mmCIF file of C-alpha atoms in Angstrom:
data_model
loop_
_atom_site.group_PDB
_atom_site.id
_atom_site.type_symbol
_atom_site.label_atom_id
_atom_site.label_comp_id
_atom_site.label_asym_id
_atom_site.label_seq_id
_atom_site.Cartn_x
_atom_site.Cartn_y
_atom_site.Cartn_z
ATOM 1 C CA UNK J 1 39.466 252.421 193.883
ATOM 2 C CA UNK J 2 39.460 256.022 192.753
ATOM 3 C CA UNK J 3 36.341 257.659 191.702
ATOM 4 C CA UNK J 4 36.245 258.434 188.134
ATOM 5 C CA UNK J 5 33.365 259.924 185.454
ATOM 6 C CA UNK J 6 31.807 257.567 183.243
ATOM 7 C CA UNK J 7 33.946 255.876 180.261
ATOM 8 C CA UNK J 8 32.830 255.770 176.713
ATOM 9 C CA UNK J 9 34.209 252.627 175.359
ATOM 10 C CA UNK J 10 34.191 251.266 171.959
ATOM 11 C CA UNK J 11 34.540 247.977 171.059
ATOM 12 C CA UNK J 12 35.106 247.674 167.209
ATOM 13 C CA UNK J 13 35.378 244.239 166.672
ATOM 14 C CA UNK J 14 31.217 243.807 167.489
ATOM 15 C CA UNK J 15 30.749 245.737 164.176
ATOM 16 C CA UNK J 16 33.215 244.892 161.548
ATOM 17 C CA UNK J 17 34.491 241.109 161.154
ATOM 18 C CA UNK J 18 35.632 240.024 157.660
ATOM 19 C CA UNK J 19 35.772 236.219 158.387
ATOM 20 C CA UNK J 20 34.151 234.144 156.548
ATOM 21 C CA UNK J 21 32.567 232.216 159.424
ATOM 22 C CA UNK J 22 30.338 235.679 159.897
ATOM 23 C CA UNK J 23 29.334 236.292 156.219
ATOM 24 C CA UNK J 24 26.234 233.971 155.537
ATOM 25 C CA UNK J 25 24.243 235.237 158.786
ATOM 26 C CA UNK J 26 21.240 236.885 158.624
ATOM 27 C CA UNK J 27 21.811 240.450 159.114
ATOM 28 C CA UNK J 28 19.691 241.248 162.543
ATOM 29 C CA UNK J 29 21.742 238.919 164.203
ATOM 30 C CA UNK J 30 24.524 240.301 163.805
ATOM 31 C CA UNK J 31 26.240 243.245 163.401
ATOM 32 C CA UNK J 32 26.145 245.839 160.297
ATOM 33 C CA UNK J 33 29.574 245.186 159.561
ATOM 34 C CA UNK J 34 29.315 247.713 156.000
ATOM 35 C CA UNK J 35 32.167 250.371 155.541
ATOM 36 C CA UNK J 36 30.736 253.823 155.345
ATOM 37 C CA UNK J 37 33.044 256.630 155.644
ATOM 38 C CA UNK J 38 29.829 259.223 155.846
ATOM 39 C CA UNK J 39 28.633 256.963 159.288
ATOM 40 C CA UNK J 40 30.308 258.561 162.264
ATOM 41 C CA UNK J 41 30.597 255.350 164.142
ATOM 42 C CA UNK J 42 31.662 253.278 161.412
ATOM 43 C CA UNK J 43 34.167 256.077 160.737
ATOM 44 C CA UNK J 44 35.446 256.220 164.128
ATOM 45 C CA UNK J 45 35.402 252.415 164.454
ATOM 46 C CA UNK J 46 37.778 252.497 161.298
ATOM 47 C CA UNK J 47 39.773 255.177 163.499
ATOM 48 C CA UNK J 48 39.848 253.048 166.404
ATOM 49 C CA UNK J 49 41.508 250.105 164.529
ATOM 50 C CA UNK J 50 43.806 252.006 162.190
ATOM 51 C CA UNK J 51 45.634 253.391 165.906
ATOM 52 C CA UNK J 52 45.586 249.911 167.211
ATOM 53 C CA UNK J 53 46.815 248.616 163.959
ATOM 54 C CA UNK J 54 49.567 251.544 163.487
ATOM 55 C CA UNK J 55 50.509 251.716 166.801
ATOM 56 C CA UNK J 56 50.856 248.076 168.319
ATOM 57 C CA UNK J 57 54.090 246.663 168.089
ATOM 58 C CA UNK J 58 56.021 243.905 169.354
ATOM 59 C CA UNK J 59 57.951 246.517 171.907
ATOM 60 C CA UNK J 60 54.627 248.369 172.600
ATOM 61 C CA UNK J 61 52.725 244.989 173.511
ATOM 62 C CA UNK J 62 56.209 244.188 175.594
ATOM 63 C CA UNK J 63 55.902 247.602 177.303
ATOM 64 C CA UNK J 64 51.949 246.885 178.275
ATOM 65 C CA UNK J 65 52.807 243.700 179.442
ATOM 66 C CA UNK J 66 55.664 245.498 181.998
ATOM 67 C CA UNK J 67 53.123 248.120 183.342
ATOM 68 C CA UNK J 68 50.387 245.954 183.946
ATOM 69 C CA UNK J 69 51.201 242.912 184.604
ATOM 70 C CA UNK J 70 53.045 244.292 187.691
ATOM 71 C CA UNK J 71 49.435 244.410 189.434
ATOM 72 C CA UNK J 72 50.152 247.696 191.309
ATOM 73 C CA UNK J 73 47.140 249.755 189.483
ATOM 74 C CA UNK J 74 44.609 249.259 192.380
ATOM 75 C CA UNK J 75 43.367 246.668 195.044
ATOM 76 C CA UNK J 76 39.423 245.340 194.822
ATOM 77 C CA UNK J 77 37.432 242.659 195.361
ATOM 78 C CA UNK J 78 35.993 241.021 191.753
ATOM 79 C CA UNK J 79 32.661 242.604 192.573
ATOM 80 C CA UNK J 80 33.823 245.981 193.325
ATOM 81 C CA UNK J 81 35.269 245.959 189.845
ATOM 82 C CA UNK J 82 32.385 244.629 187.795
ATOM 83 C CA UNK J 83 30.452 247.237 189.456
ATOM 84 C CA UNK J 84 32.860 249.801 187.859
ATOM 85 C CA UNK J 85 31.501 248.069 184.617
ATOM 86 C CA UNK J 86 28.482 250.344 184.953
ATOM 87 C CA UNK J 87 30.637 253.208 183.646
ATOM 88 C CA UNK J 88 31.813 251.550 180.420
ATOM 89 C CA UNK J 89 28.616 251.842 177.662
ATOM 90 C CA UNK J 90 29.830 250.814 174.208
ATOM 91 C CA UNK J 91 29.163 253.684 171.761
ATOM 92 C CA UNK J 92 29.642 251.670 168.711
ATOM 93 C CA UNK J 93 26.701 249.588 169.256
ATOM 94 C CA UNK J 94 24.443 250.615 167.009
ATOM 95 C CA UNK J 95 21.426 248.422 168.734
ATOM 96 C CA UNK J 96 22.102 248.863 172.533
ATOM 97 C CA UNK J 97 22.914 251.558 175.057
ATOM 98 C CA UNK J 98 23.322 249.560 177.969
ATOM 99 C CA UNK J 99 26.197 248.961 180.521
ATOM 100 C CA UNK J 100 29.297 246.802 180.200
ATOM 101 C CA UNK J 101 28.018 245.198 183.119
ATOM 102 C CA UNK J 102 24.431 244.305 181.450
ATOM 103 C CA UNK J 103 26.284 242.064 179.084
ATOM 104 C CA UNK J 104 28.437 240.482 181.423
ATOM 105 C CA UNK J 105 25.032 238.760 183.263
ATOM 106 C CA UNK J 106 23.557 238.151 180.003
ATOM 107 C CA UNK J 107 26.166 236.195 178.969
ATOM 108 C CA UNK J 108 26.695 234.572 182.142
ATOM 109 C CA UNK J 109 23.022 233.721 182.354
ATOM 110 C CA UNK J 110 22.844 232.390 179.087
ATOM 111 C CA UNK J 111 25.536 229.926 179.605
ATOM 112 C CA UNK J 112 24.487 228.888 183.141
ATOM 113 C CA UNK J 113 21.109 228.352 181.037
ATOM 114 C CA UNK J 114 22.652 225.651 179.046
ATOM 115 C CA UNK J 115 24.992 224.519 181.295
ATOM 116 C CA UNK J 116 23.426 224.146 184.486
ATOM 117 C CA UNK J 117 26.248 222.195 186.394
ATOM 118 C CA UNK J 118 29.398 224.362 185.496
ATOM 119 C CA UNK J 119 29.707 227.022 187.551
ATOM 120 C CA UNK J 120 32.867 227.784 186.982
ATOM 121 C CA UNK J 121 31.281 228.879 183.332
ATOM 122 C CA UNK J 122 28.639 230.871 184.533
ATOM 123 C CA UNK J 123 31.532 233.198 186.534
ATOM 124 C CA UNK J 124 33.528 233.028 183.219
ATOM 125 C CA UNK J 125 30.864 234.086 181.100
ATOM 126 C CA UNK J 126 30.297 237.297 184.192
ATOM 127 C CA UNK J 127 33.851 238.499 184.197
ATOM 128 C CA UNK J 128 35.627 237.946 180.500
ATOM 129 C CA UNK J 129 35.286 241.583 180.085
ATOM 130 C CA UNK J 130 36.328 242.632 182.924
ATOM 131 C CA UNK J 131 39.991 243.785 182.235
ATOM 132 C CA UNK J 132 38.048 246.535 180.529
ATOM 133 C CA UNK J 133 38.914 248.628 183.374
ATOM 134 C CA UNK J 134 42.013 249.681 182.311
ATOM 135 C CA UNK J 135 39.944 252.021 180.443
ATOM 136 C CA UNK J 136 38.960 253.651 183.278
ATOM 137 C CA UNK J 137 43.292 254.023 184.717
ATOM 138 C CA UNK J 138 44.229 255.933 181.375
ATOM 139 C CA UNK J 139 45.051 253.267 179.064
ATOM 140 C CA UNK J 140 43.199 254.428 175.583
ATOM 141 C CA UNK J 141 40.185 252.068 173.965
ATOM 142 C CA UNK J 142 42.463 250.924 171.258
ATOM 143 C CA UNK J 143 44.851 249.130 173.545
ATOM 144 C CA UNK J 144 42.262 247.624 175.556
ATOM 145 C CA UNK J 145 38.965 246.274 173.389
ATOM 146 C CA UNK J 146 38.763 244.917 169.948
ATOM 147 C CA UNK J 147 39.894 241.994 168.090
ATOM 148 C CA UNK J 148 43.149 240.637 169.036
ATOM 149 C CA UNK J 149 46.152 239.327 166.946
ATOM 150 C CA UNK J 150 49.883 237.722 166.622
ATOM 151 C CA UNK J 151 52.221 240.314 167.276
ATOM 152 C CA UNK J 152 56.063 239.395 165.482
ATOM 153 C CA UNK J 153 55.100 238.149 162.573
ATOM 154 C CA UNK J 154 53.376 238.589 159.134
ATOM 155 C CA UNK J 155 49.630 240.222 159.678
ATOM 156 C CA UNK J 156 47.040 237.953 159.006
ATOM 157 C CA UNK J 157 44.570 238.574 156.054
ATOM 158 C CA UNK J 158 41.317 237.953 158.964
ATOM 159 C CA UNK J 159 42.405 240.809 160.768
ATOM 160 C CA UNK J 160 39.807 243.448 160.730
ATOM 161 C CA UNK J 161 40.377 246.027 158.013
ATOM 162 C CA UNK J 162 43.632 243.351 156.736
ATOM 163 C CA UNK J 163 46.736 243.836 156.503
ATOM 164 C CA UNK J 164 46.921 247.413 154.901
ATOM 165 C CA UNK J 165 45.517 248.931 157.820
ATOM 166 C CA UNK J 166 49.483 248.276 159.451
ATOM 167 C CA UNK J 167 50.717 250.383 156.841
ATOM 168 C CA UNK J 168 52.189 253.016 159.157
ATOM 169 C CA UNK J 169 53.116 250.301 161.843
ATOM 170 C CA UNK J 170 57.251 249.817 161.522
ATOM 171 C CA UNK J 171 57.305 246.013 161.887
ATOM 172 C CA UNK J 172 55.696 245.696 159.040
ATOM 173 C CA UNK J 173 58.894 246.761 157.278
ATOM 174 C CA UNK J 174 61.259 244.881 159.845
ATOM 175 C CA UNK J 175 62.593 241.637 158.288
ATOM 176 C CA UNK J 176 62.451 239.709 161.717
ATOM 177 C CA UNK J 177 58.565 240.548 162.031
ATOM 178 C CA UNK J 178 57.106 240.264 158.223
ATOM 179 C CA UNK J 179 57.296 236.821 157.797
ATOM 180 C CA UNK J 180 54.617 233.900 158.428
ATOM 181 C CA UNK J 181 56.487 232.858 160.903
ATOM 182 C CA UNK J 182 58.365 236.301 161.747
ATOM 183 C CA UNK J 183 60.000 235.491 165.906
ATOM 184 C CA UNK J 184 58.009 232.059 166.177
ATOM 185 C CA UNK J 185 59.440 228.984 165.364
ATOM 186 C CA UNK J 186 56.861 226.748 163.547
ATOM 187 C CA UNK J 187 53.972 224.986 165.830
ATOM 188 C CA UNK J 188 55.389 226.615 168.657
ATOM 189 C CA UNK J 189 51.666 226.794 170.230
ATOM 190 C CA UNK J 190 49.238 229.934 170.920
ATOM 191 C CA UNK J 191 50.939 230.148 174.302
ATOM 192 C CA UNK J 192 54.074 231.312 172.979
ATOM 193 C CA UNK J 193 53.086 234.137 170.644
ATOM 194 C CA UNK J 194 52.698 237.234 171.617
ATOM 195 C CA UNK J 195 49.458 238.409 171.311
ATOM 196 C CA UNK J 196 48.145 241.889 170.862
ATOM 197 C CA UNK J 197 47.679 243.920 174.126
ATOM 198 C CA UNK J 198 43.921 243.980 175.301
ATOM 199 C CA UNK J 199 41.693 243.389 177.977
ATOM 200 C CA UNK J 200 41.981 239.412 177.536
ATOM 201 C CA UNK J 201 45.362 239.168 178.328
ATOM 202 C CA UNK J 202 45.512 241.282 181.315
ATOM 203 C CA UNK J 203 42.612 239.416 182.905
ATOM 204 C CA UNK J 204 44.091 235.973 182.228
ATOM 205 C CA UNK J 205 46.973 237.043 183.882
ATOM 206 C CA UNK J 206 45.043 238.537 186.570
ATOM 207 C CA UNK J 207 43.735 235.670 187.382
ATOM 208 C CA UNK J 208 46.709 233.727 187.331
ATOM 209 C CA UNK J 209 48.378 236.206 189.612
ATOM 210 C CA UNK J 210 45.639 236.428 192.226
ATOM 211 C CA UNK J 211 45.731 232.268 191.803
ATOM 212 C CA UNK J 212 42.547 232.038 190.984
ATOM 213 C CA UNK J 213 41.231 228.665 191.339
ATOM 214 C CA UNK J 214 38.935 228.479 187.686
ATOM 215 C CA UNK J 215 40.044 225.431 185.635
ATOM 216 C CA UNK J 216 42.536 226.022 182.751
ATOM 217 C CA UNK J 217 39.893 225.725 180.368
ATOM 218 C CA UNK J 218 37.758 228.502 181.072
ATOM 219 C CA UNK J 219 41.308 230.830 181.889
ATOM 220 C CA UNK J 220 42.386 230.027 178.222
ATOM 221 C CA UNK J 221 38.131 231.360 177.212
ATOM 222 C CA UNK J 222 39.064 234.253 178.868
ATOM 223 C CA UNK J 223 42.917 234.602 177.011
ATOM 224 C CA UNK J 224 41.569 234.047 173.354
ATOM 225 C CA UNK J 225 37.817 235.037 173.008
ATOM 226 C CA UNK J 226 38.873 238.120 171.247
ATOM 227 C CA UNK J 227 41.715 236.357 168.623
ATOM 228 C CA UNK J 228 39.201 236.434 166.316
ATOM 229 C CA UNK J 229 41.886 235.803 163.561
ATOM 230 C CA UNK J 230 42.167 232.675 164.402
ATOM 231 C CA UNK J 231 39.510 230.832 166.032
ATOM 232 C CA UNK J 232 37.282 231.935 163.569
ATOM 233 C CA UNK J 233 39.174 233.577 160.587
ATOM 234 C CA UNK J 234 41.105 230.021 160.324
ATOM 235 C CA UNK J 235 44.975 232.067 160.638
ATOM 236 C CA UNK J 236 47.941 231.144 162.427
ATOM 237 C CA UNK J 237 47.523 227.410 162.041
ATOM 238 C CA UNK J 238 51.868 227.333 160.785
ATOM 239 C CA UNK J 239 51.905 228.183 164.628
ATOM 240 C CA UNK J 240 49.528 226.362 166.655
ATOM 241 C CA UNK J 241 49.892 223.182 168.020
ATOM 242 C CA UNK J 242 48.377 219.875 168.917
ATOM 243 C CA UNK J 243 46.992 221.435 172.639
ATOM 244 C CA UNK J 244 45.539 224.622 170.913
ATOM 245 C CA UNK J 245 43.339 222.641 168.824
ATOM 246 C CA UNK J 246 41.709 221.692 172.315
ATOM 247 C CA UNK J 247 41.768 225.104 173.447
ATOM 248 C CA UNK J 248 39.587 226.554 169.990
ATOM 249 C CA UNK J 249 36.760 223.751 171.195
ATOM 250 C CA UNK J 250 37.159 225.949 174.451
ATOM 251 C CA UNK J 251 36.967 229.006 173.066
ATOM 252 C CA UNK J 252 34.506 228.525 170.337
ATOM 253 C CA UNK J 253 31.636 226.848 172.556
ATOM 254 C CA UNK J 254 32.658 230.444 174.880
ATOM 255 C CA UNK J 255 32.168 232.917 172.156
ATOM 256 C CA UNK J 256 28.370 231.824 170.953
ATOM 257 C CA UNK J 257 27.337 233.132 174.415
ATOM 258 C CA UNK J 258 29.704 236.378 174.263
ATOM 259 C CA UNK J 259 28.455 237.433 171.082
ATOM 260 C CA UNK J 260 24.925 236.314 170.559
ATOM 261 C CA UNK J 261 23.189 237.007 173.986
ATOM 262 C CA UNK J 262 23.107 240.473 173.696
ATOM 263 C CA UNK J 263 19.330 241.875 173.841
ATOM 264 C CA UNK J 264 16.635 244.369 175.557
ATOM 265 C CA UNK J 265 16.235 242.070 177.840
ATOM 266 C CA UNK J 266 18.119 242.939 180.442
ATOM 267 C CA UNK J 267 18.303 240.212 183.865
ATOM 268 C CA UNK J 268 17.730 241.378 187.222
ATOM 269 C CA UNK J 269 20.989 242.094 188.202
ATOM 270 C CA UNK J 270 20.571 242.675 192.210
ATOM 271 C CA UNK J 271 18.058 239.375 192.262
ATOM 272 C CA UNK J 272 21.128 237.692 190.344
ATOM 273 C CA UNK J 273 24.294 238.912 192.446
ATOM 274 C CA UNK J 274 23.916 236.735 195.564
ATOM 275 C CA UNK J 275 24.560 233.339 193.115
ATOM 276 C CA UNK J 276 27.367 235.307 191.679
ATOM 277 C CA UNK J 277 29.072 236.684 195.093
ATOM 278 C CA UNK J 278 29.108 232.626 195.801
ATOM 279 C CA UNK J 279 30.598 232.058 192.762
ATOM 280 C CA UNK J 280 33.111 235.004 192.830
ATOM 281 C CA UNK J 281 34.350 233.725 196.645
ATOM 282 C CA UNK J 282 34.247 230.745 195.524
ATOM 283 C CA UNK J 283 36.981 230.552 192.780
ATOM 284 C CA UNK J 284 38.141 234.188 193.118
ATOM 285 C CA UNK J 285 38.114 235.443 196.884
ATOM 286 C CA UNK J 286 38.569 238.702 198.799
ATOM 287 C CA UNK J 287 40.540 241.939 198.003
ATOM 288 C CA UNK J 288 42.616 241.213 194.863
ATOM 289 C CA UNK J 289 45.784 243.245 192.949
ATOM 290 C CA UNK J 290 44.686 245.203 190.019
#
């Protein structure tokens, strides 16, 4: 792996949700999720979206897809690459300045906290961020953190900053793309839409292609924690299935530990890494493809 300066990566979707499933919680426990155009992060997190939101299109999230999914970036072990985490701070927090990498045990501890017996949780809670580090192999922050959504047909109202924010994007205007069910046939199932590019999909399919050997359920965690359209904006049911209403269980019981563990409190990381190394060799061995 190539040795690069530190990252600054924002995250948008930890400050601005407009689902209703986020709107009667107390504010310190969440996010300050108010529109302020004289904030400088809230203005840049409005930036951030409006170039995802302009500039992610059905051929765009095709041509991510063809570069990265070719796994020909770089070669490390797990480890070695949630190490790299260290260089990825998330400016738009406005109550932490700590590491990618902090999170990533926090959430893993949390859920090996109240679920003692499935490992294969505890590792999935440690590396769902990890395809963050395209960041650091010049892909931009809007095409690799931040809420996720369907891709080919009409944009949902949940999306973050709704549907005007795709003003400038040209499927909007393309008759094959602006309709509820736009390329999909209906119930077709989350695992044929196309989803838009971020760090989820890229580390599902990493793990798929280095045949990881974590159980489907956590891999479809990893795939959707960041669809936060539907699995907690209540969109896209005209396309899910009968399966996918198993896989938002999944993902919901996931996503209490990804969002609400972060603290001060930060674990002892080094104290903490020989349980993980087991884990990682475990279900995720040796020198993968990047």
């Amino acid at each position: 792996m190539t040795d690069k300066g530190p990252v600054v990566m924002i995250d948008p979707s930890q400050l601005l949700r407009p689902e209703p499933t986020f709107n009667d919680k107390p504010i310190q426990a969440y996010r300050d999720y108010t529109i302020d155009d004289t904030d400088p992060i809230k203005e840049r997190v409005r930036r951030t979206y409006y170039a995802m939101h302009t500039k992610m299109t059905v051929d765009l999230a095709k041509e991510k897809r063809e570069k990265w999914l070719k796994f020909n970036h770089f070669k490390a072990t797990v480890k070695e690459a949630l190490i790299r985490l260290n260089e990825v701070v998330d400016e738009s927090d406005p109550d932490l300045d700590l590491p990618n990498i902090v999170h990533a045990f926090q959430t893993a501890e949390r859920i090996r906290q109240d679920h003692p017996n499935d490992d294969w949780f505890h590792l999935i809670g440690l590396i769902h961020d990890l395809g963050k580090v395209m960041a650091l192999y010049g892909e931009p922050q809007w095409c690799v953190v931040g809420d996720t959504f369907a891709v080919g047909c009409k944009w949902a109202n949940a999306i973050v900053y709704g549907p005007e924010s795709f003003k400038d994007n040209p499927d909007t205007y393309n008759p094959k793309y602006n309709t509820p069910h736009g390329m999909y046939k209906p119930h077709c199932g989350l695992d044929n839409l196309m989803i838009s590019w971020s760090h989820d999909e890229y580390l599902y399919q990493f793990l798929k292609h280095n045949k990881s050997t974590l159980p489907e359920k956590g891999l479809v965690m990893i795939r959707y924690h960041s669809f936060y359209p539907w699995h907690s904006g209540g969109e896209y049911r005209h396309l899910t299935n009968e399966k996918d209403e198993e896989t938002l269980k999944y993902v919901t019981e996931f996503n209490k530990y990804d969002l609400y563990t972060k603290s001060e409190k930060i674990p002892d990381i080094e104290a903490l890494w020989p349980y993980y190394e087991k884990l990682i060799e475990k279900y995720i061995p040796g020198v993968c493809e990047w």
